Amino acid sequence: MKKKMLLLNTTVLLGLGGVLSTPTYASTIQDMESQKSQIQNQRQDVQSNIKAASDELTRLQAEQDQMKAQLERLTIAEEENNKKAQKTEADIKETSKQVEQLEKEIKLLQEKLEKRNDILKDRARSLQESGGNVEYLQVLLGSSSFGDFVDRALAVSTIVDADRGILKETKNMQDELKTKQADVKSKLASLEDMKAELDEMTVQLAAQKKQKDALAKELKDKEAKNEELKASLQVKDSSLANEQSTLEQNIKDQKAAEEAARKAAEQAAKEAAKKAAEQAQKAAAAPAEKADSSSAKAEAPKASSNDVAPTSAPAPKASNVVTVGNRWIGNSAYVFGGGRSQSDISHGLFDCSSFVHWAYSQVGVNLGPLGSVSTETLKHAGTQVSSSQMQPGDLVFFDTYKKDGHVGIYVGGGKFIGAQSSTGVAIANMSRGYWKQKFNGRVVRI
């Protein structure tokens, strides 16, 4: 009988052990935890890519803003230079009229001088016939032209006062017309050179705008593609988040079910043990021996997930005149006569001399009134030095549309920084190419 009771208890315990172990549940939870970990890793990768896409969008948008600002500057520069080109063209027409008028006056004067020439010839003959000084006639007959005669005749002291008055008046008229003609022709030549410079500048600005427009379109296309990539990554992240949430709920439900099963098994084991004990007591004639029973407790493996939150690390002052203008590189435009108001400076609109004036003002050096600064004033602003002794910070001059028509600041290494008509503020090479040809050797040390 004792052996029978021992066998029954052993059978109950073995049965309870099988109920409490629940190997199927543990395996399922482990698989889900593993799948959850994989999804978390995938989400981390996707979120990292989303951040990279967002950073790229921020960069592209900043570049777009910069490009838009530069296009606005170029538009202003184009309008201002067109106005100056139109005014210069009007000045050329007006000066051309002055040249034509002076040529007419010169022609009339020549006709008048021819008449005076005939009068002077007659007077010279009369002087000779009356026994006067022959030197006067020799001067007249020996001259190569009437202008030459006037110059030679004035040197003859024996000329009668009346003739001397005519000759002096004629000489003054000649000199005045020649001076006017030379001045007007020089002005016309300068205006024509300026007009050519402005026309070239307009072409360059139009080319810059076309290039900037193409680049802006390219940036816009990149921005659109990046937006699409970011959106698709966000959809994927949302999908993975849903999968993760579903798995977490399934794991929670599975663990709850496993806990409920474990408790039910424990209760069933207690009841079975109680029933077995009662049956054993009834079967025995004597008091049944108390059997020590031990319950096997199976603990479901506890899975842990280590969620690692992504961390992100948080992502001029110019020291001298050589570098102070670097802030305008790529952020400025050339305007003939620009840079002489705070509005122009704020918008990065300079010509060569106003940029030099601004750069030196930033390091505490005043190069005279801003409104009247020019290459002419700047070339007298310091000490002339030999080009062989050129140092960073020296002013260097170039013959463009006129003598000393362009100025920049030498930065060393055969280069200078200045406001160029083709680029706005930029560093250019003066040791070869265009600027080497235009450099006239003038160097001024401030």
CSV table of C-alpha atoms in Angstrom, one decimal:
chain,number,residue,atom,x,y,z
A,1,MET,CA,0.0,0.0,0.0
A,2,LYS,CA,2.8,2.4,0.8
A,3,LYS,CA,4.4,1.6,-2.5
A,4,LYS,CA,1.1,2.3,-4.3
A,5,MET,CA,0.8,5.8,-2.6
A,6,LEU,CA,4.4,6.7,-3.4
A,7,LEU,CA,3.8,5.8,-7.1
A,8,LEU,CA,0.6,7.9,-7.2
A,9,ASN,CA,2.4,11.0,-5.7
A,10,THR,CA,5.3,10.6,-8.0
A,11,THR,CA,2.8,10.5,-11.0
A,12,VAL,CA,1.1,13.7,-9.8
A,13,LEU,CA,4.3,15.5,-9.3
A,14,LEU,CA,5.6,14.5,-12.8
A,15,GLY,CA,2.3,15.7,-14.2
A,16,LEU,CA,2.6,19.0,-12.5
A,17,GLY,CA,6.2,19.4,-13.7
A,18,GLY,CA,4.9,19.0,-17.2
A,19,VAL,CA,2.2,21.6,-16.7
A,20,LEU,CA,4.4,24.3,-15.1
A,21,SER,CA,7.3,24.1,-17.6
A,22,THR,CA,5.3,25.6,-20.6
A,23,PRO,CA,8.2,25.4,-23.1
A,24,THR,CA,6.0,26.5,-26.0
A,25,TYR,CA,5.2,29.9,-24.4
A,26,ALA,CA,8.9,30.6,-23.5
A,27,SER,CA,10.0,29.9,-27.0
A,28,THR,CA,7.4,32.2,-28.5
A,29,ILE,CA,8.3,35.1,-26.2
A,30,GLN,CA,12.0,34.6,-27.0
A,31,ASP,CA,11.3,34.8,-30.7
A,32,MET,CA,9.1,37.9,-30.3
A,33,GLU,CA,11.8,39.6,-28.2
A,34,SER,CA,14.4,38.8,-30.8
A,35,GLN,CA,12.1,40.2,-33.5
A,36,LYS,CA,11.5,43.3,-31.5
A,37,SER,CA,15.2,43.9,-31.0
A,38,GLN,CA,15.7,43.6,-34.8
A,39,ILE,CA,12.9,46.1,-35.4
A,40,GLN,CA,14.5,48.5,-32.9
A,41,ASN,CA,17.8,48.2,-34.7
A,42,GLN,CA,16.1,48.9,-38.0
A,43,ARG,CA,14.3,51.9,-36.6
A,44,GLN,CA,17.5,53.3,-35.3
A,45,ASP,CA,19.0,53.0,-38.8
A,46,VAL,CA,15.9,54.6,-40.4
A,47,GLN,CA,15.8,57.4,-37.8
A,48,SER,CA,19.5,58.1,-38.4
A,49,ASN,CA,18.7,58.3,-42.2
A,50,ILE,CA,15.8,60.6,-41.5
A,51,LYS,CA,18.1,62.9,-39.4
A,52,ALA,CA,20.6,62.9,-42.2
A,53,ALA,CA,17.9,63.7,-44.7
A,54,SER,CA,16.6,66.5,-42.5
A,55,ASP,CA,20.2,67.9,-42.1
A,56,GLU,CA,20.6,67.8,-45.9
A,57,LEU,CA,17.3,69.6,-46.4
A,58,THR,CA,18.4,72.3,-43.9
A,59,ARG,CA,21.7,72.7,-45.8
A,60,LEU,CA,20.0,72.8,-49.2
A,61,GLN,CA,17.4,75.3,-48.0
A,62,ALA,CA,20.2,77.5,-46.5
A,63,GLU,CA,22.0,77.3,-49.9
A,64,GLN,CA,18.8,78.2,-51.6
A,65,ASP,CA,18.3,81.2,-49.4
A,66,GLN,CA,21.9,82.3,-50.1
A,67,MET,CA,21.4,81.7,-53.8
A,68,LYS,CA,18.2,83.8,-53.8
A,69,ALA,CA,19.9,86.6,-52.0
A,70,GLN,CA,22.8,86.6,-54.5
A,71,LEU,CA,20.3,86.6,-57.4
A,72,GLU,CA,18.6,89.6,-55.9
A,73,ARG,CA,22.0,91.4,-55.6
A,74,LEU,CA,22.8,90.5,-59.2
A,75,THR,CA,19.4,91.8,-60.3
A,76,ILE,CA,20.0,95.1,-58.5
A,77,ALA,CA,23.5,95.3,-59.9
A,78,GLU,CA,22.2,94.7,-63.4
A,79,GLU,CA,19.6,97.4,-63.1
A,80,GLU,CA,22.1,100.0,-61.7
A,81,ASN,CA,24.7,99.2,-64.3
A,82,ASN,CA,22.1,99.4,-67.1
A,83,LYS,CA,21.1,102.9,-65.8
A,84,LYS,CA,24.7,104.0,-65.8
A,85,ALA,CA,25.2,102.5,-69.2
A,86,GLN,CA,22.2,104.4,-70.5
A,87,LYS,CA,23.4,107.6,-68.9
A,88,THR,CA,26.9,107.1,-70.3
A,89,GLU,CA,25.4,106.5,-73.8
A,90,ALA,CA,23.5,109.8,-73.4
A,91,ASP,CA,26.7,111.5,-72.3
A,92,ILE,CA,28.5,110.1,-75.4
A,93,LYS,CA,25.8,111.4,-77.7
A,94,GLU,CA,26.0,114.8,-76.0
A,95,THR,CA,29.8,114.9,-76.1
A,96,SER,CA,29.8,113.8,-79.8
A,97,LYS,CA,27.5,116.8,-80.5
A,98,GLN,CA,30.1,119.0,-78.8
A,99,VAL,CA,32.9,117.5,-80.9
A,100,GLU,CA,30.8,118.2,-84.1
A,101,GLN,CA,30.1,121.7,-83.0
A,102,LEU,CA,33.8,122.4,-82.2
A,103,GLU,CA,34.7,120.9,-85.6
A,104,LYS,CA,32.3,123.3,-87.3
A,105,GLU,CA,33.8,126.2,-85.3
A,106,ILE,CA,37.3,125.1,-86.3
A,107,LYS,CA,36.2,125.0,-89.9
A,108,LEU,CA,34.7,128.5,-89.6
A,109,LEU,CA,37.9,129.7,-87.9
A,110,GLN,CA,40.0,128.2,-90.7
A,111,GLU,CA,37.9,130.1,-93.3
A,112,LYS,CA,38.3,133.2,-91.3
A,113,LEU,CA,42.0,132.7,-90.9
A,114,GLU,CA,42.3,132.1,-94.7
A,115,LYS,CA,40.8,135.5,-95.2
A,116,ARG,CA,43.1,137.0,-92.7
A,117,ASN,CA,46.0,135.3,-94.4
A,118,ASP,CA,45.1,137.1,-97.6
A,119,ILE,CA,44.9,140.4,-95.8
A,120,LEU,CA,48.3,139.8,-94.1
A,121,LYS,CA,49.9,138.8,-97.5
A,122,ASP,CA,48.6,142.1,-99.0
A,123,ARG,CA,50.0,144.0,-96.1
A,124,ALA,CA,53.3,142.2,-96.3
A,125,ARG,CA,53.6,143.1,-100.0
A,126,SER,CA,52.7,146.7,-99.3
A,127,LEU,CA,55.3,146.8,-96.5
A,128,GLN,CA,57.9,145.5,-98.9
A,129,GLU,CA,56.9,147.9,-101.7
A,130,SER,CA,57.1,150.8,-99.4
A,131,GLY,CA,60.6,149.8,-98.3
A,132,GLY,CA,59.7,148.3,-95.0
A,133,ASN,CA,61.4,145.5,-93.1
A,134,VAL,CA,61.8,142.5,-95.4
A,135,GLU,CA,62.0,140.1,-92.5
A,136,TYR,CA,58.2,140.1,-92.2
A,137,LEU,CA,57.7,139.0,-95.8
A,138,GLN,CA,60.4,136.3,-95.3
A,139,VAL,CA,58.6,135.0,-92.3
A,140,LEU,CA,55.3,134.8,-94.2
A,141,LEU,CA,56.8,133.2,-97.3
A,142,GLY,CA,59.0,130.8,-95.3
A,143,SER,CA,56.2,129.3,-93.1
A,144,SER,CA,54.9,125.8,-93.9
A,145,SER,CA,51.3,126.7,-92.9
A,146,PHE,CA,49.3,129.6,-91.7
A,147,GLY,CA,49.5,128.2,-88.1
A,148,ASP,CA,53.3,128.1,-88.5
A,149,PHE,CA,53.2,131.6,-89.9
A,150,VAL,CA,51.3,132.9,-86.8
A,151,ASP,CA,53.8,131.4,-84.4
A,152,ARG,CA,56.8,132.7,-86.4
A,153,ALA,CA,55.3,136.1,-87.1
A,154,LEU,CA,54.7,136.9,-83.5
A,155,ALA,CA,58.4,136.5,-82.9
A,156,VAL,CA,59.2,139.3,-85.4
A,157,SER,CA,59.4,142.5,-83.5
A,158,THR,CA,59.0,144.7,-86.6
A,159,ILE,CA,55.4,143.7,-87.2
A,160,VAL,CA,53.1,146.7,-87.1
A,161,ASP,CA,50.8,146.9,-84.1
A,162,ALA,CA,47.7,146.3,-86.2
A,163,ASP,CA,49.1,143.1,-87.6
A,164,ARG,CA,50.3,142.1,-84.2
A,165,GLY,CA,46.8,142.5,-82.7
A,166,ILE,CA,45.3,140.4,-85.5
A,167,LEU,CA,47.9,137.7,-85.0
A,168,LYS,CA,47.5,137.6,-81.2
A,169,GLU,CA,43.8,137.3,-81.5
A,170,THR,CA,44.2,134.5,-84.1
A,171,LYS,CA,46.7,132.7,-81.9
A,172,ASN,CA,44.4,132.8,-78.9
A,173,MET,CA,41.4,131.5,-81.0
A,174,GLN,CA,43.5,128.7,-82.3
A,175,ASP,CA,44.8,127.7,-78.9
A,176,GLU,CA,41.4,127.8,-77.3
A,177,LEU,CA,39.8,125.7,-80.0
A,178,LYS,CA,42.6,123.2,-79.8
A,179,THR,CA,42.3,122.9,-76.1
A,180,LYS,CA,38.5,122.5,-76.2
A,181,GLN,CA,38.8,119.9,-79.0
A,182,ALA,CA,41.4,117.9,-77.1
A,183,ASP,CA,39.4,118.0,-73.8
A,184,VAL,CA,36.2,117.0,-75.5
A,185,LYS,CA,37.9,114.2,-77.5
A,186,SER,CA,39.5,112.9,-74.3
A,187,LYS,CA,36.2,113.0,-72.5
A,188,LEU,CA,34.5,111.2,-75.4
A,189,ALA,CA,37.2,108.5,-75.4
A,190,SER,CA,36.9,108.0,-71.7
A,191,LEU,CA,33.1,107.7,-72.0
A,192,GLU,CA,33.4,105.3,-74.8
A,193,ASP,CA,35.8,103.1,-72.7
A,194,MET,CA,33.4,103.3,-69.8
A,195,LYS,CA,30.5,102.3,-72.0
A,196,ALA,CA,32.5,99.3,-73.2
A,197,GLU,CA,33.3,98.4,-69.6
A,198,LEU,CA,29.6,98.7,-68.6
A,199,ASP,CA,28.4,96.7,-71.6
A,200,GLU,CA,30.9,93.9,-70.7
A,201,MET,CA,29.8,94.1,-67.1
A,202,THR,CA,26.1,93.7,-68.2
A,203,VAL,CA,27.0,90.6,-70.2
A,204,GLN,CA,28.9,89.1,-67.3
A,205,LEU,CA,26.0,89.8,-64.8
A,206,ALA,CA,23.5,88.2,-67.2
A,207,ALA,CA,25.8,85.1,-67.5
A,208,GLN,CA,26.1,85.0,-63.7
A,209,LYS,CA,22.3,85.2,-63.3
A,210,LYS,CA,21.8,82.4,-65.8
A,211,GLN,CA,24.3,80.2,-64.0
A,212,LYS,CA,22.8,81.0,-60.6
A,213,ASP,CA,19.3,80.3,-62.0
A,214,ALA,CA,20.4,76.9,-63.3
A,215,LEU,CA,22.1,76.1,-59.9
A,216,ALA,CA,19.0,77.2,-58.0
A,217,LYS,CA,16.9,74.8,-60.1
A,218,GLU,CA,19.3,72.0,-59.5
A,219,LEU,CA,19.1,72.7,-55.7
A,220,LYS,CA,15.3,72.8,-55.9
A,221,ASP,CA,15.3,69.4,-57.6
A,222,LYS,CA,17.7,68.0,-55.0
A,223,GLU,CA,15.5,69.4,-52.2
A,224,ALA,CA,12.4,67.8,-53.8
A,225,LYS,CA,14.1,64.4,-54.0
A,226,ASN,CA,15.3,64.7,-50.4
A,227,GLU,CA,11.8,65.5,-49.3
A,228,GLU,CA,10.6,62.4,-51.0
A,229,LEU,CA,13.3,60.3,-49.4
A,230,LYS,CA,12.6,61.8,-45.9
A,231,ALA,CA,8.8,61.1,-46.4
A,232,SER,CA,9.4,57.5,-47.5
A,233,LEU,CA,11.8,57.0,-44.5
A,234,GLN,CA,9.1,58.4,-42.1
A,235,VAL,CA,6.5,56.0,-43.6
A,236,LYS,CA,8.9,53.1,-43.0
A,237,ASP,CA,9.7,54.3,-39.5
A,238,SER,CA,6.0,54.5,-38.8
A,239,SER,CA,5.4,51.0,-40.1
A,240,LEU,CA,8.3,49.6,-38.0
A,241,ALA,CA,6.9,51.5,-34.9
A,242,ASN,CA,3.5,49.8,-35.5
A,243,GLU,CA,5.2,46.4,-35.8
A,244,GLN,CA,7.2,47.1,-32.6
A,245,SER,CA,4.0,48.2,-30.7
A,246,THR,CA,2.2,45.1,-31.9
A,247,LEU,CA,5.0,42.9,-30.7
A,248,GLU,CA,5.2,44.6,-27.4
A,249,GLN,CA,1.5,44.1,-26.9
A,250,ASN,CA,1.8,40.4,-27.9
A,251,ILE,CA,4.7,39.9,-25.5
A,252,LYS,CA,2.7,41.5,-22.8
A,253,ASP,CA,-0.4,39.4,-23.5
A,254,GLN,CA,1.7,36.2,-23.8
A,255,LYS,CA,3.4,36.9,-20.5
A,256,ALA,CA,0.0,37.6,-18.9
A,257,ALA,CA,-1.3,34.3,-20.3
A,258,GLU,CA,1.8,32.4,-19.1
A,259,GLU,CA,1.4,33.9,-15.6
A,260,ALA,CA,-2.3,32.9,-15.6
A,261,ALA,CA,-1.4,29.4,-16.7
A,262,ARG,CA,1.3,29.1,-14.1
A,263,LYS,CA,-1.1,30.1,-11.3
A,264,ALA,CA,-3.8,27.7,-12.6
A,265,ALA,CA,-1.2,24.9,-12.7
A,266,GLU,CA,-0.2,25.7,-9.2
A,267,GLN,CA,-3.8,25.6,-8.1
A,268,ALA,CA,-4.4,22.3,-9.9
A,269,ALA,CA,-1.3,20.8,-8.4
A,270,LYS,CA,-2.5,21.7,-4.9
A,271,GLU,CA,-5.9,20.3,-5.6
A,272,ALA,CA,-4.5,17.1,-7.1
A,273,ALA,CA,-2.2,16.6,-4.2
A,274,LYS,CA,-5.0,17.1,-1.7
A,275,LYS,CA,-7.2,14.6,-3.6
A,276,ALA,CA,-4.4,12.1,-3.8
A,277,ALA,CA,-3.8,12.4,-0.1
A,278,GLU,CA,-7.5,11.9,0.7
A,279,GLN,CA,-7.6,8.8,-1.6
A,280,ALA,CA,-4.5,7.4,0.1
A,281,GLN,CA,-6.0,7.9,3.5
A,282,LYS,CA,-9.2,6.1,2.6
A,283,ALA,CA,-7.3,3.2,1.1
A,284,ALA,CA,-5.1,2.6,4.1
A,285,ALA,CA,-6.4,0.9,7.2
A,286,ALA,CA,-3.9,2.7,9.4
A,287,PRO,CA,-3.1,6.4,9.2
A,288,ALA,CA,-1.4,7.2,6.0
A,289,GLU,CA,2.2,8.2,6.1
A,290,LYS,CA,2.7,11.7,5.3
A,291,ALA,CA,4.5,12.1,2.2
A,292,ASP,CA,6.8,15.1,1.6
A,293,SER,CA,5.9,16.6,-1.6
A,294,SER,CA,7.8,19.2,-3.5
A,295,SER,CA,6.4,21.4,-6.1
A,296,ALA,CA,8.6,22.3,-9.1
A,297,LYS,CA,8.3,25.8,-9.9
A,298,ALA,CA,9.0,26.9,-13.4
A,299,GLU,CA,9.8,30.5,-14.0
A,300,ALA,CA,9.3,31.8,-17.4
A,301,PRO,CA,12.4,33.3,-18.7
A,302,LYS,CA,12.4,37.1,-18.4
A,303,ALA,CA,13.4,38.8,-21.6
A,304,SER,CA,14.9,42.2,-21.4
A,305,SER,CA,15.1,44.9,-24.0
A,306,ASN,CA,17.6,47.6,-23.9
A,307,ASP,CA,16.2,50.6,-25.8
A,308,VAL,CA,19.0,52.9,-26.6
A,309,ALA,CA,17.8,56.4,-27.3
A,310,PRO,CA,19.7,58.1,-30.1
A,311,THR,CA,21.8,60.9,-29.0
A,312,SER,CA,22.8,63.9,-31.0
A,313,ALA,CA,25.7,66.2,-30.4
A,314,PRO,CA,25.0,69.8,-31.1
A,315,ALA,CA,26.5,70.6,-34.0
A,316,PRO,CA,34.3,86.5,-38.5
A,317,LYS,CA,35.7,88.2,-37.0
A,318,ALA,CA,38.3,89.5,-39.5
A,319,SER,CA,41.7,90.3,-38.0
A,320,ASN,CA,43.1,92.6,-40.7
A,321,VAL,CA,42.3,94.3,-44.0
A,322,VAL,CA,43.6,91.3,-46.0
A,323,THR,CA,40.8,89.0,-44.7
A,324,VAL,CA,38.1,91.3,-43.6
A,325,GLY,CA,36.4,91.2,-47.0
A,326,ASN,CA,36.2,87.4,-47.2
A,327,ARG,CA,32.6,87.6,-45.8
A,328,TRP,CA,31.5,89.2,-49.1
A,329,ILE,CA,33.0,86.5,-51.4
A,330,GLY,CA,30.0,84.9,-53.1
A,331,ASN,CA,27.7,87.4,-51.3
A,332,SER,CA,28.2,90.5,-53.3
A,333,ALA,CA,27.7,92.1,-56.7
A,334,TYR,CA,29.6,94.8,-58.6
A,335,VAL,CA,27.8,98.1,-59.2
A,336,PHE,CA,29.6,100.9,-61.0
A,337,GLY,CA,29.6,103.7,-58.4
A,338,GLY,CA,28.1,101.5,-55.7
A,339,GLY,CA,29.1,101.0,-52.1
A,340,ARG,CA,28.7,104.7,-51.2
A,341,SER,CA,25.6,104.3,-49.0
A,342,GLN,CA,24.8,102.1,-46.0
A,343,SER,CA,22.0,100.5,-48.1
A,344,ASP,CA,24.5,99.4,-50.8
A,345,ILE,CA,27.0,98.1,-48.2
A,346,SER,CA,24.3,96.2,-46.4
A,347,HIS,CA,23.3,94.5,-49.7
A,348,GLY,CA,26.9,93.8,-50.7
A,349,LEU,CA,26.9,96.2,-53.7
A,350,PHE,CA,30.4,97.7,-54.2
A,351,ASP,CA,32.7,99.0,-56.9
A,352,CYS,CA,36.4,98.5,-56.5
A,353,SER,CA,37.3,101.7,-54.7
A,354,SER,CA,34.3,101.7,-52.3
A,355,PHE,CA,35.2,98.1,-51.3
A,356,VAL,CA,38.8,99.1,-50.5
A,357,HIS,CA,37.4,102.1,-48.5
A,358,TRP,CA,35.0,99.7,-46.6
A,359,ALA,CA,37.7,97.1,-45.9
A,360,TYR,CA,40.1,99.6,-44.4
A,361,SER,CA,37.3,101.2,-42.3
A,362,GLN,CA,36.7,97.8,-40.7
A,363,VAL,CA,40.3,97.9,-39.3
A,364,GLY,CA,40.0,101.5,-38.1
A,365,VAL,CA,41.7,103.3,-41.1
A,366,ASN,CA,39.8,106.2,-42.7
A,367,LEU,CA,40.6,106.7,-46.4
A,368,GLY,CA,38.7,109.9,-46.8
A,369,PRO,CA,35.0,110.7,-47.4
A,370,LEU,CA,33.1,107.7,-48.7
A,371,GLY,CA,31.0,109.7,-51.1
A,372,SER,CA,34.0,110.9,-53.1
A,373,VAL,CA,36.3,107.9,-52.9
A,374,SER,CA,37.8,106.8,-56.3
A,375,THR,CA,40.8,105.1,-57.7
A,376,GLU,CA,42.2,108.7,-58.2
A,377,THR,CA,41.9,109.5,-54.5
A,378,LEU,CA,43.2,106.1,-53.4
A,379,LYS,CA,46.4,106.2,-55.4
A,380,HIS,CA,47.3,109.4,-53.4
A,381,ALA,CA,46.2,108.0,-50.1
A,382,GLY,CA,49.5,106.5,-49.0
A,383,THR,CA,53.1,106.0,-50.0
A,384,GLN,CA,54.1,104.7,-53.5
A,385,VAL,CA,56.3,101.6,-53.2
A,386,SER,CA,58.0,99.4,-55.8
A,387,SER,CA,56.0,96.4,-57.0
A,388,SER,CA,59.1,94.3,-56.0
A,389,GLN,CA,58.5,95.3,-52.4
A,390,MET,CA,54.7,94.6,-52.4
A,391,GLN,CA,53.3,93.3,-49.1
A,392,PRO,CA,49.9,92.0,-48.0
A,393,GLY,CA,47.6,95.0,-47.4
A,394,ASP,CA,49.1,97.2,-50.1
A,395,LEU,CA,46.8,98.7,-52.7
A,396,VAL,CA,47.5,97.5,-56.3
A,397,PHE,CA,46.2,99.3,-59.4
A,398,PHE,CA,45.2,98.2,-62.9
A,399,ASP,CA,44.6,99.9,-66.2
A,400,THR,CA,41.2,98.8,-67.3
A,401,TYR,CA,38.8,101.2,-69.0
A,402,LYS,CA,41.2,104.0,-68.1
A,403,LYS,CA,44.6,104.5,-66.4
A,404,ASP,CA,44.4,103.2,-62.8
A,405,GLY,CA,40.8,102.2,-63.5
A,406,HIS,CA,40.7,99.4,-61.0
A,407,VAL,CA,42.1,98.9,-57.5
A,408,GLY,CA,42.4,96.0,-55.1
A,409,ILE,CA,44.1,94.9,-51.9
A,410,TYR,CA,47.2,92.6,-52.2
A,411,VAL,CA,46.8,89.4,-50.1
A,412,GLY,CA,50.1,87.7,-51.0
A,413,GLY,CA,51.1,84.9,-53.2
A,414,GLY,CA,50.5,86.9,-56.4
A,415,LYS,CA,46.8,87.4,-55.5
A,416,PHE,CA,44.6,90.3,-54.5
A,417,ILE,CA,41.0,90.8,-53.2
A,418,GLY,CA,38.7,93.3,-54.7
A,419,ALA,CA,35.3,94.0,-56.1
A,420,GLN,CA,35.6,92.7,-59.7
A,421,SER,CA,32.9,93.5,-62.3
A,422,SER,CA,32.7,89.8,-63.3
A,423,THR,CA,32.4,88.3,-59.9
A,424,GLY,CA,31.7,90.8,-57.2
A,425,VAL,CA,34.1,90.6,-54.3
A,426,ALA,CA,36.6,87.9,-55.0
A,427,ILE,CA,40.2,86.9,-54.8
A,428,ALA,CA,41.9,87.1,-58.2
A,429,ASN,CA,45.3,86.1,-59.5
A,430,MET,CA,47.4,89.0,-60.7
A,431,SER,CA,50.5,86.9,-61.5
A,432,ARG,CA,49.0,85.5,-64.8
A,433,GLY,CA,46.2,86.1,-67.3
A,434,TYR,CA,44.0,89.1,-67.5
A,435,TRP,CA,45.0,90.8,-64.3
A,436,LYS,CA,48.8,90.4,-65.0
A,437,GLN,CA,48.3,92.2,-68.3
A,438,LYS,CA,46.3,95.0,-66.6
A,439,PHE,CA,48.5,95.5,-63.6
A,440,ASN,CA,50.4,98.8,-64.2
A,441,GLY,CA,53.0,98.4,-61.4
A,442,ARG,CA,51.4,101.1,-59.1
A,443,VAL,CA,51.5,99.9,-55.5
A,444,VAL,CA,50.4,102.2,-52.6
A,445,ARG,CA,51.1,101.4,-49.0
A,446,ILE,CA,48.6,102.8,-46.5
